[in-house]
C-alpha cells in the first residue's frame, strides 16, 4: 500500500564552517569583543529571563537592557550589542513557547472532553499574558515547566546580514568582510564552505579545536511528510556504511578509508616509537641532539592536521551514505543499536585496531541528521544474532561465512542483505525489545527454531548433528530446556 501524503515540511539545518585565514590583530580584537558580549548576554538573561517578562516581544528587549547597560560602558558598537540582546530575547521567547505547549498538554489531560472545552480555551488565553499569575493552577504549572535561564557563554558574536559582506575567492573558499569595533572599518577573514554564507551568522571560538567557526542556517527546501512511511532495515557495516533491506549498499569504500587511516597511524607510531627510544637514550649522553629530535621529529602538529583530514574524508563518505539511504523520502528506518560493546568476541590486534577506528558514533549521528531533515524516524533495535538468522524463516539454521550466508538447505544469500532483512523484522518483533539481553534473544530464537524443526519432524539435537545449527547453542540452558519440553 502506498504511503498517504500529508503535506510538506520545511527543513533547515545549521552549517559550521572553519575560519582558515585571519590577521592576529583581528583575532585579538575578537577575543576582546566576545568577552564583552558575554557580559551583555549574561545581563540580558538575568533581566529578561524572569517570569515578569513572560509573553514579551523580543523586538522591545533592547530598551530594557540599555536602561542600565549602554554600549559605551563596554566600548562596543551599538549594532553588535543590539544583535546579541535580540538573540537572547529570541532564545527566551522560544523557551517560553515550549513551556506553554507543555502546560497546555497538561491542561488538556486534566480537563478532557467536550464539556471542558470552554475552560481549556480560557486557560490557553490567560497563558499568553501575565494573567495566569492570578490563577493558582496555571501559576503552579508554569513555575514547574519554565526554569529561569542564566548564561555563562562568552565565546560568540552574532551578526545580521547588514553586518558583513561575503565574496567568493575560489571553489569552496569565501572571504567575509565583517564589521569591527572601529566605525566604517571591516575585518577580512577567509572561510572554507561549500556554499555562500548568508543570513544571520554566529561567530564562535571553539575551545577544543582552538579556532574560530562561522555557524549559519541552511534551507534544504521542503520534503513531503506521510502518514504511513515505508519501513526499511539498515545493517551498519565496515566495508560499506549501510546496507538496506531493499538490497542496496550505501557508502561504498568506507572500509578502504578506515583501513588506510588505521594502517597509516600504526606505521607512523611504530617509527615514532623508535625515535622516542632514541630521544630518551640521548637525554643524558647528548641533551642537545635529544632536544632537536623532540622538537623536529616528535611534534604532533603535522599528524594532527593529517588526522583531521582523514576524519573529514570519512565523515564526507558517511554523509553521502546517509543522504543516499534516506534521500528526500520520509521513511521509518530500523537500525542496529551498536552502543554496547560485543562481549567475549576475540580477534587479532590488527582487527581490533581497525574496529576501533570504525566511527559508529558519527555513523549514527549522520543517519539521524538526515532523518531529521527528511521527516524520517530512526528506531534502533537489539542487534544480537541479526547476522546469524535466516531471514526466510527467522531461525538460527544456517551459517554466515564472510559476505555470504548459507541456509540449512544450501541456498546462499548475501550476508549484509540477509542481516538488513532481519533488522527490519526485529523492528516489529514484540518478543525482542531494544533492551533485551543477548541471552533472552538467544532463548527466543531457539524456541522459534525448535518449532520450525518440529514441523520437519526433527529436534534441536538433530539440527546440531546435521550441522544446521551452531553447536555453541547446545551449551545454553534454553537449549537443554527445549530438548526436555519437545
Short mmCIF file of C-alpha atoms in Angstrom, two decimals:
data_model
loop_
_atom_site.label_atom_id
_atom_site.label_comp_id
_atom_site.label_asym_id
_atom_site.label_seq_id
_atom_site.Cartn_x
_atom_site.Cartn_y
_atom_site.Cartn_z
CA UNK A 1 0.00 0.00 0.00
CA UNK A 2 1.33 3.41 -0.96
CA UNK A 3 2.01 5.85 1.93
CA UNK A 4 -0.55 8.61 2.30
CA UNK A 5 0.89 12.12 1.82
CA UNK A 6 0.01 14.77 4.38
CA UNK A 7 1.90 17.83 3.06
CA UNK A 8 5.38 19.31 3.04
CA UNK A 9 7.76 20.27 5.81
CA UNK A 10 10.50 22.89 5.59
CA UNK A 11 13.91 21.51 6.62
CA UNK A 12 16.60 23.82 7.99
CA UNK A 13 19.96 22.90 9.47
CA UNK A 14 23.00 24.69 10.89
CA UNK A 15 26.20 24.57 8.86
CA UNK A 16 29.56 25.03 10.57
CA UNK A 17 32.49 26.32 8.51
CA UNK A 18 36.02 26.97 9.83
CA UNK A 19 37.87 30.27 9.60
CA UNK A 20 41.14 29.43 7.79
CA UNK A 21 42.61 32.90 7.33
CA UNK A 22 42.70 35.96 9.60
CA UNK A 23 45.18 38.53 10.96
CA UNK A 24 46.45 38.39 14.53
CA UNK A 25 45.09 41.91 15.14
CA UNK A 26 41.62 40.73 14.13
CA UNK A 27 41.92 37.68 16.37
CA UNK A 28 42.89 39.81 19.38
CA UNK A 29 40.03 42.23 18.68
CA UNK A 30 37.54 39.36 18.51
CA UNK A 31 38.80 37.80 21.74
CA UNK A 32 38.23 41.13 23.48
CA UNK A 33 34.81 41.64 21.87
CA UNK A 34 33.34 38.22 22.67
CA UNK A 35 34.28 38.63 26.34
CA UNK A 36 32.42 41.96 26.45
CA UNK A 37 29.43 40.48 24.65
CA UNK A 38 29.47 37.67 27.21
CA UNK A 39 28.68 40.32 29.84
CA UNK A 40 25.79 41.61 27.69
CA UNK A 41 24.46 38.08 27.21
CA UNK A 42 24.63 37.27 30.93
CA UNK A 43 22.91 40.52 31.99
CA UNK A 44 20.23 40.08 29.31
CA UNK A 45 19.40 36.60 30.58
CA UNK A 46 19.25 37.83 34.17
CA UNK A 47 16.94 40.71 33.22
CA UNK A 48 14.66 39.07 30.63
CA UNK A 49 14.69 35.50 31.92
CA UNK A 50 12.38 36.16 34.87
CA UNK A 51 8.67 35.32 34.94
CA UNK A 52 7.83 39.04 34.92
CA UNK A 53 8.85 39.18 31.22
CA UNK A 54 6.52 36.35 30.21
CA UNK A 55 5.00 36.89 26.76
CA UNK A 56 7.40 39.72 25.90
CA UNK A 57 8.02 40.92 22.35
CA UNK A 58 11.68 40.25 21.54
CA UNK A 59 11.78 43.42 19.41
CA UNK A 60 11.25 45.51 22.56
CA UNK A 61 14.05 43.89 24.55
CA UNK A 62 16.78 46.38 23.59
CA UNK A 63 15.41 49.38 25.60
CA UNK A 64 15.02 47.10 28.65
CA UNK A 65 18.73 46.26 28.68
CA UNK A 66 20.03 49.65 27.59
CA UNK A 67 18.22 51.25 30.52
CA UNK A 68 21.09 50.05 32.74
CA UNK A 69 23.81 48.94 30.30
CA UNK A 70 24.91 51.11 27.36
CA UNK A 71 27.38 50.17 24.60
CA UNK A 72 29.72 52.98 25.63
CA UNK A 73 30.37 51.42 29.06
CA UNK A 74 31.85 48.35 27.37
CA UNK A 75 33.31 50.02 24.29
CA UNK A 76 31.04 48.09 21.91
CA UNK A 77 29.30 49.20 18.69
CA UNK A 78 25.58 49.70 19.28
CA UNK A 79 24.54 47.31 16.50
CA UNK A 80 26.69 44.47 17.82
CA UNK A 81 25.16 44.83 21.28
CA UNK A 82 21.62 45.05 19.84
CA UNK A 83 22.05 41.83 17.86
CA UNK A 84 23.24 39.99 20.97
CA UNK A 85 20.28 41.25 23.02
CA UNK A 86 17.84 40.19 20.30
CA UNK A 87 19.47 36.76 20.15
CA UNK A 88 18.97 36.29 23.89
CA UNK A 89 15.38 37.56 23.72
CA UNK A 90 14.54 35.11 20.91
CA UNK A 91 16.01 32.21 22.91
CA UNK A 92 13.95 33.15 25.98
CA UNK A 93 10.80 33.55 23.84
CA UNK A 94 11.36 30.06 22.39
CA UNK A 95 11.76 28.65 25.91
CA UNK A 96 8.51 30.32 26.97
CA UNK A 97 6.69 28.88 23.93
CA UNK A 98 7.95 25.37 24.73
CA UNK A 99 6.82 25.76 28.35
CA UNK A 100 3.38 26.97 27.20
CA UNK A 101 2.95 23.90 24.99
CA UNK A 102 3.84 21.62 27.90
CA UNK A 103 1.37 23.43 30.20
CA UNK A 104 -1.44 23.25 27.60
CA UNK A 105 -0.90 19.49 27.24
CA UNK A 106 -1.30 19.10 30.99
CA UNK A 107 -4.44 21.27 30.92
CA UNK A 108 -5.98 19.07 28.19
CA UNK A 109 -5.09 15.97 30.18
CA UNK A 110 -6.57 17.43 33.37
CA UNK A 111 -9.78 18.68 31.72
CA UNK A 112 -10.69 16.20 28.93
CA UNK A 113 -13.93 16.01 26.99
CA UNK A 114 -16.13 18.47 25.10
CA UNK A 115 -17.77 19.72 28.27
CA UNK A 116 -14.45 21.31 29.34
CA UNK A 117 -13.65 22.93 26.01
CA UNK A 118 -14.56 26.44 27.19
CA UNK A 119 -12.43 26.02 30.32
CA UNK A 120 -9.43 24.86 28.28
CA UNK A 121 -9.70 27.81 25.89
CA UNK A 122 -9.88 30.23 28.81
CA UNK A 123 -6.73 28.77 30.35
CA UNK A 124 -4.92 28.90 26.98
CA UNK A 125 -5.86 32.59 26.55
CA UNK A 126 -4.69 33.52 30.03
CA UNK A 127 -1.40 31.70 29.43
CA UNK A 128 -0.43 34.22 26.73
CA UNK A 129 -0.07 37.07 29.23
CA UNK A 130 0.78 37.54 32.89
CA UNK A 131 -2.90 37.00 33.71
CA UNK A 132 -2.02 33.38 34.56
CA UNK A 133 -0.38 34.63 37.77
CA UNK A 134 -3.87 35.15 39.20
CA UNK A 135 -4.78 31.50 38.52
CA UNK A 136 -3.11 29.22 41.11
CA UNK A 137 -3.25 26.16 38.83
CA UNK A 138 -1.67 27.90 35.85
CA UNK A 139 0.87 29.66 38.03
CA UNK A 140 1.96 26.36 39.57
CA UNK A 141 2.21 24.57 36.21
CA UNK A 142 4.21 27.41 34.61
CA UNK A 143 6.59 27.54 37.57
CA UNK A 144 7.15 23.80 37.15
CA UNK A 145 7.80 23.92 33.41
CA UNK A 146 9.58 27.28 32.98
CA UNK A 147 13.02 27.44 34.55
CA UNK A 148 14.71 30.81 34.66
CA UNK A 149 17.73 30.80 32.37
CA UNK A 150 21.24 32.06 33.05
CA UNK A 151 24.13 32.32 30.64
CA UNK A 152 27.89 32.00 31.03
CA UNK A 153 28.53 31.94 27.26
CA UNK A 154 31.39 34.26 26.35
CA UNK A 155 32.79 32.79 23.14
CA UNK A 156 30.49 34.04 20.38
CA UNK A 157 29.17 37.03 18.43
CA UNK A 158 26.00 37.38 16.35
CA UNK A 159 25.95 39.31 13.06
CA UNK A 160 22.98 40.11 10.86
CA UNK A 161 23.26 40.24 7.06
CA UNK A 162 23.94 44.01 7.08
CA UNK A 163 26.98 43.49 9.31
CA UNK A 164 29.10 41.64 6.77
CA UNK A 165 29.75 41.01 3.08
CA UNK A 166 30.60 37.65 1.50
CA UNK A 167 32.70 37.25 -1.65
CA UNK A 168 33.75 34.03 -3.40
CA UNK A 169 37.52 33.71 -3.89
CA UNK A 170 37.95 30.12 -5.10
CA UNK A 171 35.79 26.97 -5.17
CA UNK A 172 34.75 26.27 -1.56
CA UNK A 173 36.61 29.37 -0.35
CA UNK A 174 34.94 32.68 0.59
CA UNK A 175 36.08 35.99 2.04
CA UNK A 176 33.97 37.74 4.69
CA UNK A 177 34.26 41.44 5.46
CA UNK A 178 32.83 41.80 8.97
CA UNK A 179 32.15 44.98 10.88
CA UNK A 180 34.63 45.55 13.70
CA UNK A 181 34.95 47.85 16.68
CA UNK A 182 36.13 50.75 14.57
CA UNK A 183 33.46 52.66 12.66
CA UNK A 184 33.48 52.18 8.85
CA UNK A 185 36.23 49.58 9.08
CA UNK A 186 35.68 45.92 8.27
CA UNK A 187 37.81 42.93 9.23
CA UNK A 188 38.61 40.45 6.44
CA UNK A 189 38.64 36.70 7.09
CA UNK A 190 38.71 33.62 4.84
CA UNK A 191 36.41 30.61 5.42
CA UNK A 192 36.09 27.17 3.86
CA UNK A 193 32.50 26.48 2.79
CA UNK A 194 30.69 24.60 0.04
CA UNK A 195 28.00 27.29 -0.13
CA UNK A 196 27.85 31.06 0.19
CA UNK A 197 27.47 32.39 3.72
CA UNK A 198 24.29 34.43 4.10
CA UNK A 199 21.66 35.42 6.64
CA UNK A 200 22.38 35.71 10.36
CA UNK A 201 25.74 34.23 11.31
CA UNK A 202 27.19 33.23 14.65
CA UNK A 203 30.95 33.61 15.04
CA UNK A 204 32.11 31.14 17.70
CA UNK A 205 35.52 30.37 19.16
CA UNK A 206 35.78 26.58 19.53
CA UNK A 207 37.85 25.84 22.63
CA UNK A 208 38.51 22.23 21.55
CA UNK A 209 39.87 22.96 18.07
CA UNK A 210 41.17 26.39 19.24
CA UNK A 211 39.92 28.16 16.14
CA UNK A 212 37.04 30.40 15.10
CA UNK A 213 34.00 28.99 13.28
CA UNK A 214 31.07 30.52 11.41
CA UNK A 215 27.63 29.00 12.09
CA UNK A 216 24.74 29.84 9.75
CA UNK A 217 21.40 28.34 8.75
CA UNK A 218 20.91 26.43 5.50
CA UNK A 219 17.48 25.95 3.93
CA UNK A 220 17.20 22.49 2.33
CA UNK A 221 13.75 23.18 0.91
CA UNK A 222 10.61 21.21 1.64
CA UNK A 223 10.12 17.46 1.92
CA UNK A 224 6.88 15.50 1.74
CA UNK A 225 5.57 14.11 5.00
CA UNK A 226 3.49 10.94 5.00
CA UNK A 227 1.18 9.26 7.48
CA UNK A 228 2.47 5.73 6.86
CA UNK A 229 6.12 5.92 5.82
CA UNK A 230 7.80 2.97 4.17
CA UNK A 231 9.83 0.78 6.54
CA UNK A 232 13.38 -0.37 5.82
CA UNK A 233 16.03 -2.20 7.83
CA UNK A 234 19.66 -1.00 7.81
CA UNK A 235 22.75 -3.07 8.52
CA UNK A 236 25.72 -0.95 9.55
CA UNK A 237 28.94 -2.28 8.09
CA UNK A 238 32.67 -1.74 7.91
CA UNK A 239 33.17 -2.30 4.17
CA UNK A 240 30.22 -0.07 3.25
CA UNK A 241 28.46 2.26 5.67
CA UNK A 242 24.89 0.98 5.23
CA UNK A 243 23.18 -1.94 3.52
CA UNK A 244 19.38 -1.72 3.43
CA UNK A 245 16.71 -4.40 3.33
CA UNK A 246 15.94 -3.49 -0.30
CA UNK A 247 19.35 -4.83 -1.34
CA UNK A 248 21.18 -1.52 -1.88
CA UNK A 249 24.62 -0.63 -0.48
CA UNK A 250 25.37 2.95 0.60
CA UNK A 251 28.79 4.43 1.36
CA UNK A 252 30.98 2.02 -0.59
CA UNK A 253 34.66 2.45 0.06
CA UNK A 254 34.29 3.25 3.76
CA UNK A 255 36.30 0.18 4.78
CA UNK A 256 39.16 1.15 2.45
CA UNK A 257 39.38 4.61 4.04
CA UNK A 258 39.18 3.23 7.59
CA UNK A 259 41.85 0.60 6.95
CA UNK A 260 44.10 3.10 5.19
CA UNK A 261 43.82 5.52 8.10
CA UNK A 262 44.42 2.80 10.69
CA UNK A 263 47.44 1.33 8.86
CA UNK A 264 48.97 4.77 8.36
CA UNK A 265 48.67 5.64 12.06
CA UNK A 266 50.07 2.25 13.05
CA UNK A 267 53.11 2.59 10.76
CA UNK A 268 53.65 6.19 11.90
CA UNK A 269 53.53 5.28 15.60
CA UNK A 270 55.99 2.40 15.13
CA UNK A 271 58.53 4.81 13.67
CA UNK A 272 57.79 7.37 16.37
CA UNK A 273 58.36 4.69 18.99
CA UNK A 274 61.94 4.20 17.76
CA UNK A 275 62.52 7.94 17.84
CA UNK A 276 61.13 8.17 21.38
CA UNK A 277 63.54 5.42 22.47
CA UNK A 278 66.46 7.29 20.84
CA UNK A 279 65.34 10.56 22.44
CA UNK A 280 65.29 9.01 25.92
CA UNK A 281 68.67 7.32 25.33
CA UNK A 282 70.33 10.61 24.33
CA UNK A 283 68.83 12.71 27.15
CA UNK A 284 71.99 12.20 29.24
CA UNK A 285 74.56 11.44 26.51
CA UNK A 286 73.71 14.28 24.10
CA UNK A 287 70.97 16.60 25.50
CA UNK A 288 71.17 18.99 22.52
CA UNK A 289 70.51 16.24 19.97
CA UNK A 290 67.78 14.77 22.19
CA UNK A 291 66.06 18.17 22.28
CA UNK A 292 66.32 18.51 18.48
CA UNK A 293 64.72 15.10 17.98
CA UNK A 294 61.89 16.05 20.33
CA UNK A 295 61.36 19.40 18.63
CA UNK A 296 61.72 18.41 14.97
CA UNK A 297 60.64 14.76 14.79
CA UNK A 298 58.22 14.11 17.64
CA UNK A 299 55.84 17.04 17.21
CA UNK A 300 52.11 16.36 16.78
CA UNK A 301 51.32 19.38 14.59
CA UNK A 302 51.56 17.65 11.20
CA UNK A 303 49.99 14.44 12.44
CA UNK A 304 47.02 16.27 13.95
CA UNK A 305 46.44 18.05 10.64
CA UNK A 306 46.57 14.74 8.75
CA UNK A 307 44.26 13.11 11.29
CA UNK A 308 41.67 15.87 10.83
CA UNK A 309 41.87 15.43 7.06
CA UNK A 310 41.23 11.68 7.42
CA UNK A 311 38.29 12.29 9.75
CA UNK A 312 36.77 14.83 7.35
CA UNK A 313 37.11 12.43 4.43
CA UNK A 314 35.41 9.62 6.35
CA UNK A 315 32.63 11.91 7.58
CA UNK A 316 32.06 13.02 3.98
CA UNK A 317 31.52 9.39 2.95
CA UNK A 318 29.14 8.84 5.89
CA UNK A 319 27.15 11.96 4.97
CA UNK A 320 26.84 10.85 1.35
CA UNK A 321 25.79 7.36 2.51
CA UNK A 322 23.08 8.75 4.81
CA UNK A 323 21.83 11.05 2.06
CA UNK A 324 21.74 8.15 -0.41
CA UNK A 325 19.88 5.94 2.07
CA UNK A 326 17.22 8.43 3.16
CA UNK A 327 17.13 10.66 0.06
CA UNK A 328 14.17 13.02 0.04
CA UNK A 329 11.79 10.38 1.35
CA UNK A 330 10.07 10.08 4.72
CA UNK A 331 11.00 6.61 5.96
CA UNK A 332 10.82 4.54 9.10
CA UNK A 333 14.36 3.24 9.49
CA UNK A 334 15.24 0.33 11.76
CA UNK A 335 18.97 0.28 12.58
CA UNK A 336 21.24 -1.64 14.92
CA UNK A 337 21.95 -0.24 18.37
CA UNK A 338 25.75 -0.62 18.48
CA UNK A 339 26.35 1.46 21.62
CA UNK A 340 27.12 -1.62 23.73
CA UNK A 341 30.45 -3.46 23.25
CA UNK A 342 30.40 -7.05 21.96
CA UNK A 343 31.46 -9.25 24.87
CA UNK A 344 33.56 -12.42 24.57
CA UNK A 345 34.46 -11.50 20.98
CA UNK A 346 38.17 -12.14 20.42
CA UNK A 347 40.02 -11.03 17.32
CA UNK A 348 43.52 -10.19 16.20
CA UNK A 349 45.23 -6.98 17.29
CA UNK A 350 45.13 -5.67 13.72
CA UNK A 351 41.36 -6.26 13.50
CA UNK A 352 40.81 -4.68 16.93
CA UNK A 353 42.77 -1.61 15.80
CA UNK A 354 40.68 -1.27 12.64
CA UNK A 355 37.39 -1.72 14.50
CA UNK A 356 38.45 0.98 16.96
CA UNK A 357 38.62 3.39 14.02
CA UNK A 358 35.09 2.38 12.95
CA UNK A 359 33.20 5.63 13.51
CA UNK A 360 29.99 4.15 14.91
CA UNK A 361 29.01 7.36 16.71
CA UNK A 362 29.46 9.54 13.61
CA UNK A 363 27.57 6.96 11.55
CA UNK A 364 24.65 7.13 13.97
CA UNK A 365 24.67 10.94 14.12
CA UNK A 366 24.87 11.30 10.34
CA UNK A 367 21.90 8.99 9.80
CA UNK A 368 19.87 10.80 12.46
CA UNK A 369 20.69 14.20 10.96
CA UNK A 370 19.46 13.25 7.50
CA UNK A 371 16.41 11.58 9.01
CA UNK A 372 15.52 14.81 10.81
CA UNK A 373 15.86 16.81 7.58
CA UNK A 374 13.53 14.49 5.65
CA UNK A 375 10.96 13.80 8.36
CA UNK A 376 12.11 10.19 8.73
CA UNK A 377 12.18 8.27 12.02
CA UNK A 378 15.16 6.16 13.11
CA UNK A 379 14.40 3.34 15.55
CA UNK A 380 17.29 1.33 16.98
CA UNK A 381 16.83 -2.38 17.65
CA UNK A 382 18.65 -5.12 19.55
CA UNK A 383 21.45 -6.29 17.20
CA UNK A 384 22.15 -9.73 18.68
CA UNK A 385 22.15 -12.61 16.15
CA UNK A 386 20.80 -10.45 13.29
CA UNK A 387 23.65 -11.72 11.07
CA UNK A 388 23.14 -15.37 12.12
CA UNK A 389 19.41 -15.69 11.36
CA UNK A 390 17.97 -16.97 8.11
CA UNK A 391 15.70 -14.11 7.00
CA UNK A 392 13.46 -16.54 5.07
CA UNK A 393 12.24 -18.41 8.16
CA UNK A 394 13.53 -16.43 11.16
CA UNK A 395 15.53 -19.34 12.61
CA UNK A 396 19.15 -19.93 13.58
CA UNK A 397 19.54 -22.64 10.94
CA UNK A 398 22.44 -21.71 8.69
CA UNK A 399 25.91 -20.24 8.83
CA UNK A 400 27.49 -16.93 7.88
CA UNK A 401 30.88 -17.10 6.19
CA UNK A 402 32.38 -13.77 5.14
CA UNK A 403 29.98 -11.95 2.82
CA UNK A 404 27.67 -14.96 2.37
CA UNK A 405 25.02 -16.66 4.49
CA UNK A 406 24.33 -20.31 3.68
CA UNK A 407 20.96 -21.67 4.76
CA UNK A 408 20.34 -25.20 6.05
CA UNK A 409 19.02 -26.13 2.58
CA UNK A 410 22.17 -24.93 0.80
CA UNK A 411 20.73 -21.64 -0.51
CA UNK A 412 23.35 -18.86 -0.41
CA UNK A 413 22.23 -15.32 0.47
CA UNK A 414 24.22 -12.04 0.57
CA UNK A 415 25.13 -11.71 4.26
CA UNK A 416 24.51 -7.94 4.56
CA UNK A 417 21.17 -8.10 2.75
CA UNK A 418 20.11 -11.02 4.92
CA UNK A 419 21.09 -9.10 8.09
CA UNK A 420 19.22 -5.98 6.94
CA UNK A 421 16.04 -8.03 6.45
CA UNK A 422 16.44 -9.49 9.94
CA UNK A 423 16.85 -5.97 11.39
CA UNK A 424 13.64 -4.90 9.63
CA UNK A 425 11.80 -7.89 11.16
CA UNK A 426 13.38 -7.15 14.57
CA UNK A 427 11.87 -3.66 14.47
CA UNK A 428 8.34 -5.09 14.70
CA UNK A 429 9.21 -8.07 16.92
CA UNK A 430 7.13 -7.92 20.10
CA UNK A 431 9.13 -10.63 21.87
CA UNK A 432 12.51 -8.89 21.47
CA UNK A 433 12.85 -5.29 22.62
CA UNK A 434 15.79 -2.97 22.17
CA UNK A 435 16.89 -3.58 25.77
CA UNK A 436 16.56 -7.37 25.78
CA UNK A 437 19.74 -9.17 26.82
CA UNK A 438 21.68 -11.36 24.42
CA UNK A 439 20.67 -14.44 26.44
CA UNK A 440 16.98 -13.55 26.20
CA UNK A 441 17.26 -13.04 22.42
CA UNK A 442 19.01 -16.39 22.07
CA UNK A 443 16.26 -18.17 24.05
CA UNK A 444 13.51 -16.65 21.86
CA UNK A 445 15.31 -17.61 18.63
CA UNK A 446 15.99 -21.16 19.83
CA UNK A 447 12.31 -21.57 20.66
CA UNK A 448 11.33 -20.45 17.14
CA UNK A 449 13.96 -22.73 15.64
CA UNK A 450 12.64 -25.67 17.64
CA UNK A 451 9.08 -25.03 16.41
CA UNK A 452 10.30 -24.84 12.80
CA UNK A 453 12.23 -28.12 13.16
CA UNK A 454 9.25 -29.82 14.76
CA UNK A 455 7.31 -29.18 11.57
CA UNK A 456 10.05 -31.04 9.71
CA UNK A 457 9.97 -33.91 12.19
CA UNK A 458 13.35 -33.01 13.70
CA UNK A 459 14.70 -31.67 17.01
CA UNK A 460 17.37 -29.18 18.01
CA UNK A 461 19.79 -32.04 18.67
CA UNK A 462 19.21 -33.35 15.15
CA UNK A 463 19.94 -29.89 13.71
CA UNK A 464 23.26 -29.73 15.60
CA UNK A 465 24.17 -33.23 14.39
CA UNK A 466 23.35 -32.34 10.78
CA UNK A 467 25.44 -29.15 11.03
CA UNK A 468 22.45 -26.85 10.50
CA UNK A 469 22.68 -25.27 13.97
CA UNK A 470 25.87 -23.95 15.56
CA UNK A 471 26.97 -26.27 18.37
CA UNK A 472 27.61 -23.27 20.67
CA UNK A 473 23.84 -23.02 21.26
CA UNK A 474 23.73 -26.58 22.68
CA UNK A 475 25.63 -25.41 25.78
CA UNK A 476 22.90 -22.98 26.87
CA UNK A 477 20.22 -23.59 29.44
CA UNK A 478 17.49 -22.62 26.96
CA UNK A 479 18.63 -25.37 24.54
CA UNK A 480 18.58 -28.03 27.25
CA UNK A 481 15.16 -26.91 28.47
CA UNK A 482 13.69 -27.06 24.94
CA UNK A 483 15.03 -30.60 24.47
CA UNK A 484 13.08 -31.68 27.53
CA UNK A 485 9.89 -29.84 26.51
CA UNK A 486 9.91 -31.02 22.90
#
